[in-house]
Amino acid sequence: MERNFSLSMITLSLTHFLLLCLVVAAAAAASNNITTDQQALLALKDHITCDPTNLFAHNWTSNTSVCTWIGITCDVNSHRVTALDISQFNLQGTIPPQLGNLSSLATLSLSHNKLSGDVPSSIYTMHSLKFLDFTDNQLSGSVSSFVFNMSSILEILLTNNRFSGELPKNICYYLPYLKALFLNKNMFHGKIPSALSKCKQLQKLNLQFNNLSGAIPKEIGNLTMLKGIYLEYNKLHGEIPHEIANLRNLEDLLLGMNNLVGVLPAPIFNMSTLKLFDLINNSLSGSLPSRIDLSLPTVEFFGLALNRFSGTIPSSITNASKLTVLALGENTFSGFIPNTIGNLRNLEWLSLENNYLKSSTSKLSFLSSLANCKKLRFLNLAGNPLDGFLPSSIGNLSVSLETLFIGNCSISGNIPQAISNLSNLLTLVLEGNKLTGPIPITFGRLQKLQGLDLAFNKLVGSFPDELCHLARLDQLFLFGNKLSGSIPSCLSNLTSLRSLYLGSNSLKYILFFDFSSNFLVGTLSFDIGNLKVLLGINLSENNLSGDMPATIGGLKDLQFMDLAFNRLEGPIPESFGDLTSLEVLNLSKNKISGSIPTSMEKLIYLRELNLSFNKLEGEIPSGGIFTNFTAVSIMGNELLCGLPNLQVQPCKVSKPRTEHKSRKKILLIVIVLPLSIALTIAITLALKYKLNECGKRSTVLSNDCILSSQATLRRFSCLELLQATDNFAENNIIGRGGFGSVYGARLEDGMKIAIKVFHQQCASALKSFEAECEV
Ligand SMILES: *[C@@H]1O[C@H](CO)[C@@H](O)[C@H](O)[C@H]1NC(C)=O
Ligand SMILES: *[C@@H]1O[C@H](CO)[C@@H](O)[C@H](O)[C@H]1NC(C)=O
Ligand SMILES: *[C@@H]1O[C@H](CO)[C@@H](O)[C@H](O)[C@H]1NC(C)=O
Ligand SMILES: *[C@@H]1O[C@H](CO)[C@@H](O)[C@H](O)[C@H]1NC(C)=O
Ligand SMILES: *[C@@H]1O[C@H](CO)[C@@H](O)[C@H](O)[C@H]1NC(C)=O
Ligand SMILES: *[C@@H]1O[C@H](CO)[C@@H](O)[C@H](O)[C@H]1NC(C)=O
Ligand SMILES: *[C@@H]1O[C@H](CO)[C@@H](O)[C@H](O)[C@H]1NC(C)=O
Ligand SMILES: *[C@@H]1O[C@H](CO)[C@@H](O)[C@H](O)[C@H]1NC(C)=O
Ligand SMILES: *[C@@H]1O[C@H](CO)[C@@H](O)[C@H](O)[C@H]1NC(C)=O
Ligand SMILES: *[C@@H]1O[C@H](CO)[C@@H](O)[C@H](O)[C@H]1NC(C)=O
Ligand SMILES: *[C@@H]1O[C@H](CO)[C@@H](O)[C@H](O)[C@H]1NC(C)=O
Ligand SMILES: *[C@@H]1O[C@H](CO)[C@@H](O)[C@H](O)[C@H]1NC(C)=O
């Protein structure tokens, strides 16, 4: 009996002991009070290394209550910190582990700062946290090194940081209420875990702009609350699981820029809730349902561009009245463009390029119908066999139109003057058609035009002076036409403007003259004063004759010159040795005589020199590029002599050479041509592919860039910059660097700007420019 009693006593005290332990543990937890909170926040303050607004120094002071600090919210009853929101203070520093002691915190937002370093795992176990926002910082860490264990969390936003590693398989085990998971714009790789379907409440899943691979797990179809799936810009493979069509609340489905394959499952086209539907740039195939208006009644963004879709564009699409963006370019769609397309009154962006689409009428009636789309800003029809004439109703298109591509569409007839009504056009491309007649002089009204491409048509007449009014023009392509007359002297108005264009986009300041493959006759001569900034000249395959002017030597930035296949004569001017940037020179197939000037040995960047089939004579120089005979072509010059390895005859004892006198410098542009002679001109500020690239790029729009692309970056005229800097006066210089000088200036409208003038045009200068722009 006694024994039993004592035994139970022992049991009792053991229980007691255990209870005691529990009480102690509870006390420890409860000991997190406002003092703990303050300590945690002061630890954060300590970890901030840069606080440009002095938030911490002036406000977060330990002699005032935590609850009065900026960014802090306390609960009145518990007197604990429930929200910490210090977004957009430009803070630099790291996140201390003590922050995890804010055990009553429901909202933690550190977004839009410059915080860096690994996020301590204590943060991810804050059980009362509902909202976690680290968007736009430089935070790192691998999500797999910890496990999200936040039993109350509703939203996790880690967008645009440097998180990496794989997404852990068990990512959702401890996130029962999670509604939004934004891990986009990080460096995650590996597969999308199928256990994501454990986050049953998930409404938005954003994994865009990572490096995820593998297939989209079909389990995603079990997340019935999903409203948005954003997986663009990853490396996802495989087919799109048809289970996605089970998601009856889905509004946004963005799967573009992956490697998805296969026929799109029909039910996917049958998601009546979809608003943003983007599959751009995958390898998907299939055709559109005939009553797409009933299948996708609410769709606003419909992007299938850059895939392998085929079949016709059903006319029912014109019933999808919410459409603002329709991007079907670069597929194999065929049939007619619906004539009722103008019923899409909200349309802002229409790209149908590079398909097999036709017009049901030669007057392109669908184009007239588009006049009803008053918000249209972008229209790309290029590369479709439209086979018709541009109707003058093209001038009734939306005045907000900024981009119009109708290149390579088998269009005949004249360019309607009415096109000049489109006064907000930035880019107009009609290249590669069968257009005839003159360039309308009314083009001078397109005051905002930056790119004009009329190349490869059958345009006649002269280069209208009115084009010289297009002060913002930086790309002009007119080659491959039958234009005639002289190059107007006002052209130099354009070149000077463009030479000072401080464009965006890593646009290199290339000024490129391309008059190639035409019937230019006359002599060659440049007003060097105006064309100093030339980087390239291509006048090959014309009928130019006479001497090359010595003034060419003033083109210090010239990197590329091709004068092949002309009838140029006389010697190579000594001044060619001053073309210090020259990389490629082709003078082949002319009648150039005399000797090769030794000054050319100085051209240290020259890597290709073609002098073949001329009448050159005398000794070939032996220095510079002439030491590398794979880089020099001299064949077909019977009278040249030199070292035996050059496969020319050895030189006899040198005798004085008869120098041809080069003709007098001529100071104006004087390629003056008889009117009857066809002339084609192409001047480009950027190389041609730039324009094409833009055209291409514009077909590819992600949700992020839908309506903001086509950026109209401000351009400046030479005059504006000259005035703003007092003709680049010394006293306006605010800095000098290895590559150039920086001038401070104020424009007439009061805007303060900095202007960098590069002393040299080289890759490193451009890199430095790009780096500076980023900063
Ligand atoms: C917080 O708890 C600590 C010990 O756990 C205690 O010393 C302190 O007085 C408490 N502070 C407040 C404000 O309750
Ligand atoms: C901190 O800022 C808040 C909000 O502006 C203000 O109410 C408070 O008095 C400030 N505290 C100090 C110590 O300046
Ligand atoms: C709090 O301390 C700061 C210095 O840390 C001081 O400048 C400020 O005047 C103090 N404020 C109060 C209300 O005592
Ligand atoms: C706060 O957290 C740190 C690290 O997470 C821990 O070492 C410390 O003991 C905690 N402090 C308090 C007062 O709870
Ligand atoms: C998650 O939190 C719960 C509750 O605090 C705890 O029991 C569990 O051990 C934690 N799990 C992990 C993996 O940390
Ligand atoms: C993405 O993954 C590939 C290998 O799959 C790797 O080569 C590349 O560097 C990764 N890119 C980023 C940004 O992590
Ligand atoms: C997921 O959905 C499928 C039907 O698509 C169903 O058969 C399966 O049981 C669901 N799984 C879970 C875990 O709910
Ligand atoms: C599309 O949905 C409708 C009704 O929701 C249904 O009747 C039809 O069979 C579906 N079509 C496809 C191809 O799934
Ligand atoms: C389409 O995706 C491929 C990679 O899959 C990429 O190389 C290409 O640049 C993308 N095209 C466009 C226009 O973005
Ligand atoms: C547009 O919808 C109406 C009503 O459903 C239908 O009668 C009409 O045929 C549709 N138009 C086209 C072009 O499919
Ligand atoms: C070219 O510029 C000069 C000087 O600014 C001006 O007088 C002339 O009218 C311009 N020519 C054209 C065609 O714009
Ligand atoms: C010689 O010229 C060729 C062709 O331009 C080039 O590939 C090669 O690198 C040059 N060799 C030397 C030694 O410069």
PDB file of N, CA and C in Angstrom, residues 417-461:
ATOM      1  N   GLN A 417      -1.257  60.461 -99.806  1.00  0.00           N
ATOM      2  CA  GLN A 417      -0.846  61.637 -99.034  1.00  0.00           C
ATOM      3  C   GLN A 417      -1.483  61.626 -97.651  1.00  0.00           C
ATOM      4  N   ALA A 418      -2.692  61.027 -97.592  1.00  0.00           N
ATOM      5  CA  ALA A 418      -3.459  61.053 -96.350  1.00  0.00           C
ATOM      6  C   ALA A 418      -2.704  60.435 -95.187  1.00  0.00           C
ATOM      7  N   ILE A 419      -1.721  59.613 -95.496  1.00  0.00           N
ATOM      8  CA  ILE A 419      -0.943  58.978 -94.425  1.00  0.00           C
ATOM      9  C   ILE A 419      -0.354  60.054 -93.510  1.00  0.00           C
ATOM     10  N   SER A 420      -0.162  61.236 -94.074  1.00  0.00           N
ATOM     11  CA  SER A 420       0.438  62.323 -93.292  1.00  0.00           C
ATOM     12  C   SER A 420      -0.506  62.869 -92.234  1.00  0.00           C
ATOM     13  N   ASN A 421      -1.776  62.412 -92.228  1.00  0.00           N
ATOM     14  CA  ASN A 421      -2.682  62.794 -91.137  1.00  0.00           C
ATOM     15  C   ASN A 421      -2.301  62.125 -89.832  1.00  0.00           C
ATOM     16  N   LEU A 422      -1.539  61.051 -89.939  1.00  0.00           N
ATOM     17  CA  LEU A 422      -1.229  60.277 -88.734  1.00  0.00           C
ATOM     18  C   LEU A 422      -0.108  60.989 -87.985  1.00  0.00           C
ATOM     19  N   SER A 423      -0.468  62.094 -87.385  1.00  0.00           N
ATOM     20  CA  SER A 423       0.556  63.040 -86.937  1.00  0.00           C
ATOM     21  C   SER A 423       1.338  62.580 -85.721  1.00  0.00           C
ATOM     22  N   ASN A 424       0.938  61.476 -85.109  1.00  0.00           N
ATOM     23  CA  ASN A 424       1.723  60.996 -83.972  1.00  0.00           C
ATOM     24  C   ASN A 424       2.632  59.833 -84.323  1.00  0.00           C
ATOM     25  N   LEU A 425       2.736  59.535 -85.618  1.00  0.00           N
ATOM     26  CA  LEU A 425       3.563  58.404 -86.023  1.00  0.00           C
ATOM     27  C   LEU A 425       5.008  58.603 -85.593  1.00  0.00           C
ATOM     28  N   LEU A 426       5.571  57.570 -85.015  1.00  0.00           N
ATOM     29  CA  LEU A 426       6.996  57.565 -84.684  1.00  0.00           C
ATOM     30  C   LEU A 426       7.771  56.714 -85.684  1.00  0.00           C
ATOM     31  N   THR A 427       7.118  55.651 -86.140  1.00  0.00           N
ATOM     32  CA  THR A 427       7.790  54.738 -87.054  1.00  0.00           C
ATOM     33  C   THR A 427       6.846  54.360 -88.189  1.00  0.00           C
ATOM     34  N   LEU A 428       7.317  54.497 -89.398  1.00  0.00           N
ATOM     35  CA  LEU A 428       6.521  54.119 -90.563  1.00  0.00           C
ATOM     36  C   LEU A 428       7.386  53.262 -91.470  1.00  0.00           C
ATOM     37  N   VAL A 429       6.945  52.038 -91.673  1.00  0.00           N
ATOM     38  CA  VAL A 429       7.721  51.124 -92.492  1.00  0.00           C
ATOM     39  C   VAL A 429       6.848  50.579 -93.612  1.00  0.00           C
ATOM     40  N   LEU A 430       7.235  50.912 -94.845  1.00  0.00           N
ATOM     41  CA  LEU A 430       6.508  50.424 -96.017  1.00  0.00           C
ATOM     42  C   LEU A 430       7.470  49.704 -96.961  1.00  0.00           C
ATOM     43  N   GLU A 431       8.581  49.256 -96.442  1.00  0.00           N
ATOM     44  CA  GLU A 431       9.629  48.700 -97.295  1.00  0.00           C
ATOM     45  C   GLU A 431       9.190  47.407 -97.981  1.00  0.00           C
ATOM     46  N   GLY A 432       9.906  47.087 -99.058  1.00  0.00           N
ATOM     47  CA  GLY A 432       9.718  45.801 -99.701  1.00  0.00           C
ATOM     48  C   GLY A 432       8.349  45.606-100.331  1.00  0.00           C
ATOM     49  N   ASN A 433       7.730  46.676-100.787  1.00  0.00           N
ATOM     50  CA  ASN A 433       6.468  46.538-101.515  1.00  0.00           C
ATOM     51  C   ASN A 433       6.697  46.896-102.975  1.00  0.00           C
ATOM     52  N   LYS A 434       5.615  47.201-103.674  1.00  0.00           N
ATOM     53  CA  LYS A 434       5.748  47.581-105.075  1.00  0.00           C
ATOM     54  C   LYS A 434       5.225  48.995-105.262  1.00  0.00           C
ATOM     55  N   LEU A 435       5.453  49.808-104.259  1.00  0.00           N
ATOM     56  CA  LEU A 435       4.916  51.169-104.286  1.00  0.00           C
ATOM     57  C   LEU A 435       5.564  51.979-105.395  1.00  0.00           C
ATOM     58  N   THR A 436       4.734  52.761-106.058  1.00  0.00           N
ATOM     59  CA  THR A 436       5.223  53.599-107.147  1.00  0.00           C
ATOM     60  C   THR A 436       4.920  55.061-106.826  1.00  0.00           C
ATOM     61  N   GLY A 437       5.280  55.917-107.726  1.00  0.00           N
ATOM     62  CA  GLY A 437       5.003  57.341-107.530  1.00  0.00           C
ATOM     63  C   GLY A 437       6.020  57.969-106.597  1.00  0.00           C
ATOM     64  N   PRO A 438       5.783  59.228-106.264  1.00  0.00           N
ATOM     65  CA  PRO A 438       6.765  59.962-105.471  1.00  0.00           C
ATOM     66  C   PRO A 438       6.567  59.770-103.969  1.00  0.00           C
ATOM     67  N   ILE A 439       7.563  60.171-103.226  1.00  0.00           N
ATOM     68  CA  ILE A 439       7.409  60.266-101.774  1.00  0.00           C
ATOM     69  C   ILE A 439       6.537  61.488-101.528  1.00  0.00           C
ATOM     70  N   PRO A 440       5.388  61.335-100.864  1.00  0.00           N
ATOM     71  CA  PRO A 440       4.513  62.507-100.702  1.00  0.00           C
ATOM     72  C   PRO A 440       5.240  63.629 -99.957  1.00  0.00           C
ATOM     73  N   ILE A 441       5.113  64.841-100.489  1.00  0.00           N
ATOM     74  CA  ILE A 441       5.792  65.946 -99.808  1.00  0.00           C
ATOM     75  C   ILE A 441       5.131  66.226 -98.460  1.00  0.00           C
ATOM     76  N   THR A 442       3.887  65.733 -98.323  1.00  0.00           N
ATOM     77  CA  THR A 442       3.186  65.945 -97.049  1.00  0.00           C
ATOM     78  C   THR A 442       3.843  65.186 -95.897  1.00  0.00           C
ATOM     79  N   PHE A 443       4.776  64.305 -96.184  1.00  0.00           N
ATOM     80  CA  PHE A 443       5.483  63.606 -95.106  1.00  0.00           C
ATOM     81  C   PHE A 443       6.139  64.582 -94.134  1.00  0.00           C
ATOM     82  N   GLY A 444       6.393  65.788 -94.638  1.00  0.00           N
ATOM     83  CA  GLY A 444       6.977  66.802 -93.775  1.00  0.00           C
ATOM     84  C   GLY A 444       6.112  67.101 -92.558  1.00  0.00           C
ATOM     85  N   ARG A 445       4.825  66.695 -92.632  1.00  0.00           N
ATOM     86  CA  ARG A 445       3.931  66.954 -91.494  1.00  0.00           C
ATOM     87  C   ARG A 445       4.083  65.927 -90.375  1.00  0.00           C
ATOM     88  N   LEU A 446       4.763  64.854 -90.671  1.00  0.00           N
ATOM     89  CA  LEU A 446       4.917  63.814 -89.650  1.00  0.00           C
ATOM     90  C   LEU A 446       6.036  64.215 -88.698  1.00  0.00           C
ATOM     91  N   GLN A 447       5.753  65.249 -87.942  1.00  0.00           N
ATOM     92  CA  GLN A 447       6.806  65.901 -87.157  1.00  0.00           C
ATOM     93  C   GLN A 447       7.431  65.023 -86.084  1.00  0.00           C
ATOM     94  N   LYS A 448       6.734  63.961 -85.690  1.00  0.00           N
ATOM     95  CA  LYS A 448       7.296  63.146 -84.615  1.00  0.00           C
ATOM     96  C   LYS A 448       8.064  61.939 -85.141  1.00  0.00           C
ATOM     97  N   LEU A 449       8.095  61.815 -86.459  1.00  0.00           N
ATOM     98  CA  LEU A 449       8.660  60.611 -87.055  1.00  0.00           C
ATOM     99  C   LEU A 449      10.129  60.424 -86.684  1.00  0.00           C
ATOM    100  N   GLN A 450      10.436  59.229 -86.236  1.00  0.00           N
ATOM    101  CA  GLN A 450      11.829  58.913 -85.890  1.00  0.00           C
ATOM    102  C   GLN A 450      12.422  57.876 -86.829  1.00  0.00           C
ATOM    103  N   GLY A 451      11.562  57.057 -87.402  1.00  0.00           N
ATOM    104  CA  GLY A 451      12.053  56.039 -88.326  1.00  0.00           C
ATOM    105  C   GLY A 451      11.164  55.985 -89.554  1.00  0.00           C
ATOM    106  N   LEU A 452      11.771  56.050 -90.734  1.00  0.00           N
ATOM    107  CA  LEU A 452      11.005  55.977 -91.983  1.00  0.00           C
ATOM    108  C   LEU A 452      11.730  55.025 -92.910  1.00  0.00           C
ATOM    109  N   ASP A 453      11.044  53.969 -93.288  1.00  0.00           N
ATOM    110  CA  ASP A 453      11.674  52.964 -94.136  1.00  0.00           C
ATOM    111  C   ASP A 453      10.796  52.731 -95.361  1.00  0.00           C
ATOM    112  N   LEU A 454      11.269  53.253 -96.497  1.00  0.00           N
ATOM    113  CA  LEU A 454      10.553  53.079 -97.762  1.00  0.00           C
ATOM    114  C   LEU A 454      11.404  52.277 -98.744  1.00  0.00           C
ATOM    115  N   ALA A 455      12.419  51.622 -98.220  1.00  0.00           N
ATOM    116  CA  ALA A 455      13.382  50.942 -99.089  1.00  0.00           C
ATOM    117  C   ALA A 455      12.717  49.851 -99.930  1.00  0.00           C
ATOM    118  N   PHE A 456      13.372  49.504-100.995  1.00  0.00           N
ATOM    119  CA  PHE A 456      12.941  48.428-101.874  1.00  0.00           C
ATOM    120  C   PHE A 456      11.492  48.575-102.334  1.00  0.00           C
ATOM    121  N   ASN A 457      11.226  49.702-102.956  1.00  0.00           N
ATOM    122  CA  ASN A 457       9.966  49.894-103.648  1.00  0.00           C
ATOM    123  C   ASN A 457      10.304  50.408-105.036  1.00  0.00           C
ATOM    124  N   LYS A 458       9.357  51.028-105.690  1.00  0.00           N
ATOM    125  CA  LYS A 458       9.637  51.570-107.024  1.00  0.00           C
ATOM    126  C   LYS A 458       9.327  53.053-107.035  1.00  0.00           C
ATOM    127  N   LEU A 459       9.661  53.700-105.954  1.00  0.00           N
ATOM    128  CA  LEU A 459       9.351  55.120-105.829  1.00  0.00           C
ATOM    129  C   LEU A 459      10.205  55.926-106.794  1.00  0.00           C
ATOM    130  N   VAL A 460       9.594  56.964-107.353  1.00  0.00           N
ATOM    131  CA  VAL A 460      10.305  57.817-108.294  1.00  0.00           C
ATOM    132  C   VAL A 460      10.282  59.259-107.805  1.00  0.00           C
ATOM    133  N   GLY A 461      10.876  60.121-108.583  1.00  0.00           N
ATOM    134  CA  GLY A 461      10.901  61.538-108.226  1.00  0.00           C
ATOM    135  C   GLY A 461      12.115  61.841-107.371  1.00  0.00           C
TER     136      GLY A 461
END
